[in-house]
mmCIF file of C-alpha atoms in Angstrom:
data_model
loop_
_atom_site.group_PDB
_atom_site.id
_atom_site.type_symbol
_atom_site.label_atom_id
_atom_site.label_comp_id
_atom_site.label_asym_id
_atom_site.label_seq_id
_atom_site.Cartn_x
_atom_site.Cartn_y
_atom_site.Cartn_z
ATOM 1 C CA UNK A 1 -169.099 -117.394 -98.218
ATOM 2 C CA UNK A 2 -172.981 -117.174 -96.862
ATOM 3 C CA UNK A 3 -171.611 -114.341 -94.695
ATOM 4 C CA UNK A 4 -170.600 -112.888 -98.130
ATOM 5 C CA UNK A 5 -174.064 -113.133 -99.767
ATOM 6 C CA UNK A 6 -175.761 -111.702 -96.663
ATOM 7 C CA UNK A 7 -173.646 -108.540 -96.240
ATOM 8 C CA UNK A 8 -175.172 -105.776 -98.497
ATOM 9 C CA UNK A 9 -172.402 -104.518 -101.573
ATOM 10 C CA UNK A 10 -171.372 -101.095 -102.273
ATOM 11 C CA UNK A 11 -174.137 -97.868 -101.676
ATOM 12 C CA UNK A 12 -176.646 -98.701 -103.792
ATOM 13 C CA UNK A 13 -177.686 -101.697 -101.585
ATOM 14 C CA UNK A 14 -177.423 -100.529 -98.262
ATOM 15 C CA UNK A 15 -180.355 -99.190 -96.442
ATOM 16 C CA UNK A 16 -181.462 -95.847 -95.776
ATOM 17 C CA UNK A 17 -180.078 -94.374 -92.799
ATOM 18 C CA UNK A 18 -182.807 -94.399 -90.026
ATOM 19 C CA UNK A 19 -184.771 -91.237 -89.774
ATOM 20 C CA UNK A 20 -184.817 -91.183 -85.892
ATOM 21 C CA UNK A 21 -180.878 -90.886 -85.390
ATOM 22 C CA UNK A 22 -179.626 -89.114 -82.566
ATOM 23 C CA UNK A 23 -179.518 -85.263 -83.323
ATOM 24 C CA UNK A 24 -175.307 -85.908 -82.921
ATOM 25 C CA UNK A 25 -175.052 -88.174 -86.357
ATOM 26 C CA UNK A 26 -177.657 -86.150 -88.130
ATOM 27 C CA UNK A 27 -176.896 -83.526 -90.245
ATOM 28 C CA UNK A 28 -177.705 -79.931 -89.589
ATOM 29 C CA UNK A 29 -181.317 -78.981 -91.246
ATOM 30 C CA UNK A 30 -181.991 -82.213 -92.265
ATOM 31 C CA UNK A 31 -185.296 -82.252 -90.510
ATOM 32 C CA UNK A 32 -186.968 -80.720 -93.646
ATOM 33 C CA UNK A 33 -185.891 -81.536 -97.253
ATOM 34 C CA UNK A 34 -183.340 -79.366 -99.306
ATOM 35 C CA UNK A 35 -184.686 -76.851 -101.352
ATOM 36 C CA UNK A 36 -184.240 -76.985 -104.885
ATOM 37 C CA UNK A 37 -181.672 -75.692 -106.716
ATOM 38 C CA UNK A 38 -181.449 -71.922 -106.246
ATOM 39 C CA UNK A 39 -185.317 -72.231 -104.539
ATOM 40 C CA UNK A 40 -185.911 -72.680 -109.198
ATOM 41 C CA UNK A 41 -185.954 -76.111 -110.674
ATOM 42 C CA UNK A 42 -182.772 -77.419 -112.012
ATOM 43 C CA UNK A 43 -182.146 -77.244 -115.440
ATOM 44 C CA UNK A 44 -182.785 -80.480 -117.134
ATOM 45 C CA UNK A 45 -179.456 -82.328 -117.928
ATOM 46 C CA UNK A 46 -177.298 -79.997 -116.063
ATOM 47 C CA UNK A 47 -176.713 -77.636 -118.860
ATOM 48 C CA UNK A 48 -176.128 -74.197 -118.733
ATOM 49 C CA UNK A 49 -178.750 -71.510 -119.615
ATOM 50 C CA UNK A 50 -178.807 -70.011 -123.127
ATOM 51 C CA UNK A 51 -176.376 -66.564 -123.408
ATOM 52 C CA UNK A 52 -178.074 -63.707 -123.040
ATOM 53 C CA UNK A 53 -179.251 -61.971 -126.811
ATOM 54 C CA UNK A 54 -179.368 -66.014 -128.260
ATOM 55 C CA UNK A 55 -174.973 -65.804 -128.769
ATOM 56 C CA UNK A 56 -175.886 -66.389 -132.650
ATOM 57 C CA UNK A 57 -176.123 -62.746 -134.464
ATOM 58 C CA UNK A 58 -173.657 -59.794 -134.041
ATOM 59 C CA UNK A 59 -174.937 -56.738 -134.242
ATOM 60 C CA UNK A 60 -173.061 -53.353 -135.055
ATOM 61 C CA UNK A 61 -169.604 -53.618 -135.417
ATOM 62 C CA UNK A 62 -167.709 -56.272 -137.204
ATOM 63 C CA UNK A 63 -165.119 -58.208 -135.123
ATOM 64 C CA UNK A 64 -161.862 -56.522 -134.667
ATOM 65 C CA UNK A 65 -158.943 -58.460 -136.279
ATOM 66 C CA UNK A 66 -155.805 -56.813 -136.012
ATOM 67 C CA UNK A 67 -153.430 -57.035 -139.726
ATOM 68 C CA UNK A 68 -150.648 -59.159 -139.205
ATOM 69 C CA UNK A 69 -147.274 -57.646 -138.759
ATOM 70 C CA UNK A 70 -144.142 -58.588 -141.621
ATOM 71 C CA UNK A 71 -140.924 -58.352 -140.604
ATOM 72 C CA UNK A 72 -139.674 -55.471 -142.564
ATOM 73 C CA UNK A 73 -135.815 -56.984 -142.891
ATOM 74 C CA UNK A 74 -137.689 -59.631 -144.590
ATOM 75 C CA UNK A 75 -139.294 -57.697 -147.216
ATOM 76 C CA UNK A 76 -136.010 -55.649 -147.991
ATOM 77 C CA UNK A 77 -134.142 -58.900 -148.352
ATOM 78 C CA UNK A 78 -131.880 -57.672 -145.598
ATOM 79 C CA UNK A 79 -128.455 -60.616 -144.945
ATOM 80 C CA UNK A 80 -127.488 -58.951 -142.674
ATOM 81 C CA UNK A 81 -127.713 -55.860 -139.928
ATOM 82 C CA UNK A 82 -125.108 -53.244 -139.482
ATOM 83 C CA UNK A 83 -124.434 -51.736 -135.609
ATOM 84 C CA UNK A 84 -123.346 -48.384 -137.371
ATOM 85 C CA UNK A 85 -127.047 -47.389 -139.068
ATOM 86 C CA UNK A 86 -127.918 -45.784 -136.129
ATOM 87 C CA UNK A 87 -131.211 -44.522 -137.586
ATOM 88 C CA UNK A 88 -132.508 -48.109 -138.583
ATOM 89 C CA UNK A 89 -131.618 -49.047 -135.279
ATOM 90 C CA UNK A 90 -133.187 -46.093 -133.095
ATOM 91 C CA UNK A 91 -136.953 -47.120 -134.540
ATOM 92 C CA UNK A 92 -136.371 -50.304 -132.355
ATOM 93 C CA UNK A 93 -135.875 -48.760 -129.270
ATOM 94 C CA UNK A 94 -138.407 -48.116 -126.374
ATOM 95 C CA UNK A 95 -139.071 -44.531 -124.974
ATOM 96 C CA UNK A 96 -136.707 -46.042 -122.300
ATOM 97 C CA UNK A 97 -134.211 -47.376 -124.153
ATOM 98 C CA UNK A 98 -135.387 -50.804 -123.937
ATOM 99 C CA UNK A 99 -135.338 -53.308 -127.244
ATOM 100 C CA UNK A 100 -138.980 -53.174 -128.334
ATOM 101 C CA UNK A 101 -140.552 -57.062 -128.730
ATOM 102 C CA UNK A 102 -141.285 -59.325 -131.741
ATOM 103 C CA UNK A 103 -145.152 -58.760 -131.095
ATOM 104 C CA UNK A 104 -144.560 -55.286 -131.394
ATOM 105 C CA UNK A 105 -142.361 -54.350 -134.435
ATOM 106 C CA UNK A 106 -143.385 -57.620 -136.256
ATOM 107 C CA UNK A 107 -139.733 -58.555 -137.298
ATOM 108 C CA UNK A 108 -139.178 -62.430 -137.822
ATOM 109 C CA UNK A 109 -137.131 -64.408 -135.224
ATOM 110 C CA UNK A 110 -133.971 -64.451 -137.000
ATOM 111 C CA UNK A 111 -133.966 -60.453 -137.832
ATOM 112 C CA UNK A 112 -134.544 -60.301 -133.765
ATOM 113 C CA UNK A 113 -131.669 -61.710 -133.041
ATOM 114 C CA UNK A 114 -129.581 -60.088 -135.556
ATOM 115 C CA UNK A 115 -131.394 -56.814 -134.539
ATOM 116 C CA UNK A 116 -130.813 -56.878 -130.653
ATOM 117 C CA UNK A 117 -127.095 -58.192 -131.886
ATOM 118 C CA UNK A 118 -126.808 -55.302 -133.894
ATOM 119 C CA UNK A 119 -128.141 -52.616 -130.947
ATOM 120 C CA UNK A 120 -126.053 -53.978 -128.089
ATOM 121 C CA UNK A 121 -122.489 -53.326 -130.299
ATOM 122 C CA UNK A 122 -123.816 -49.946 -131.237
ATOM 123 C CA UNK A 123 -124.632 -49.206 -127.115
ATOM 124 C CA UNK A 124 -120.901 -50.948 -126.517
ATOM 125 C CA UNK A 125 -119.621 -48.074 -128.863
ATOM 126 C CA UNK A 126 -121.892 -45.025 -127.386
ATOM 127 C CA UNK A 127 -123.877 -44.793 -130.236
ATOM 128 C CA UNK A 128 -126.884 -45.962 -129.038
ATOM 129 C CA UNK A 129 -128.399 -45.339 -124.833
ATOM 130 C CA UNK A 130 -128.264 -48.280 -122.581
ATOM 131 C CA UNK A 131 -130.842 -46.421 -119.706
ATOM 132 C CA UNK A 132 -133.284 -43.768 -119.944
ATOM 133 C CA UNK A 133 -130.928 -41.911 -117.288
ATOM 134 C CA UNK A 134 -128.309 -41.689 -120.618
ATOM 135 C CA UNK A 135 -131.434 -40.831 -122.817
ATOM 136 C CA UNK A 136 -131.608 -37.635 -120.333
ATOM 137 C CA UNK A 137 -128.090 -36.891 -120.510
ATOM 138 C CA UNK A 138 -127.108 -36.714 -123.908
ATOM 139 C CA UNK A 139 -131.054 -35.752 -125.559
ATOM 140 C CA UNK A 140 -130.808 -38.174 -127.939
ATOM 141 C CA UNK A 141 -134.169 -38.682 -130.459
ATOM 142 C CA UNK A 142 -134.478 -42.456 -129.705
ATOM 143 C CA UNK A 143 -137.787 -44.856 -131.486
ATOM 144 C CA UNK A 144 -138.735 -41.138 -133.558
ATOM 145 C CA UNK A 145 -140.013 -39.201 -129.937
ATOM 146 C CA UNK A 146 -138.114 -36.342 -128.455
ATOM 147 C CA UNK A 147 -136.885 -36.419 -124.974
ATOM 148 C CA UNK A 148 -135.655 -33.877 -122.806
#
């Protein structure tokens, strides 16, 4: 137990390391002091500077925020979609043929599913392109763009 009491505890009571170690335990340029931060004072606290022009008025333009899309299906009360209206179906389509996303044509979830239903029956029956290769081929006017 007295060996206890004599033997310093934890970092903040041992001793400062001897200033005349051997250069092998010393650390390189610790003959002079570290500069301070940056060769500037450190900013109190740690915090980070202020944004450049104060980050509390906008000037010019007003923010940007885009209108929020509504499923179209939705507003037409639409049950249910049918593989054989072509036309509804083309304005879904990529310039490649592809099924365009929810984030772009803003239809809900449920009309997405019904939609992409609906498009892979009509492709099944050749009324609608599977590949931008069959876009080519037959020059059909798919998503209201002409291809050639």
């Amino acid at each position: 137990m007295a060996e206890d009491a004599e033997r310093p505890q934890g970092p903040a009571q041992q001793a400062p390391a001897p200033a005349n170690r051997p250069p092998a335990e010393r650390p390189a340029g610790s003959t002079q002091p570290r500069p301070p931060y940056g060769g500037q004072d450190r900013p109190a606290g740690g915090s980070r500077p202020p944004p450049r022009g104060g980050g509390r008025e906008r000037r010019g333009r007003p923010r940007y925020y885009p209108r929020r899309k509504v499923c179209a299906f939705c507003v037409d009360h639409v049950t249910a979609i049918d593989y054989k209206s072509v036309d509804v179906l083309k304005r879904y389509l990529s310039d490649r043929a592809r099924i365009d996303p929810r984030r772009k044509t803003g239809t809900c979830a449920r009309h997405q599913r019904m939609l992409a239903h609906a498009m892979k029956r009509a492709r099944h029956l050749a009324l609608l392109p599977f590949s931008m290769d069959h876009i080519l081929q037959s020059g059909i006017d798919v998503g209201g763009r002409r291809n050639f």
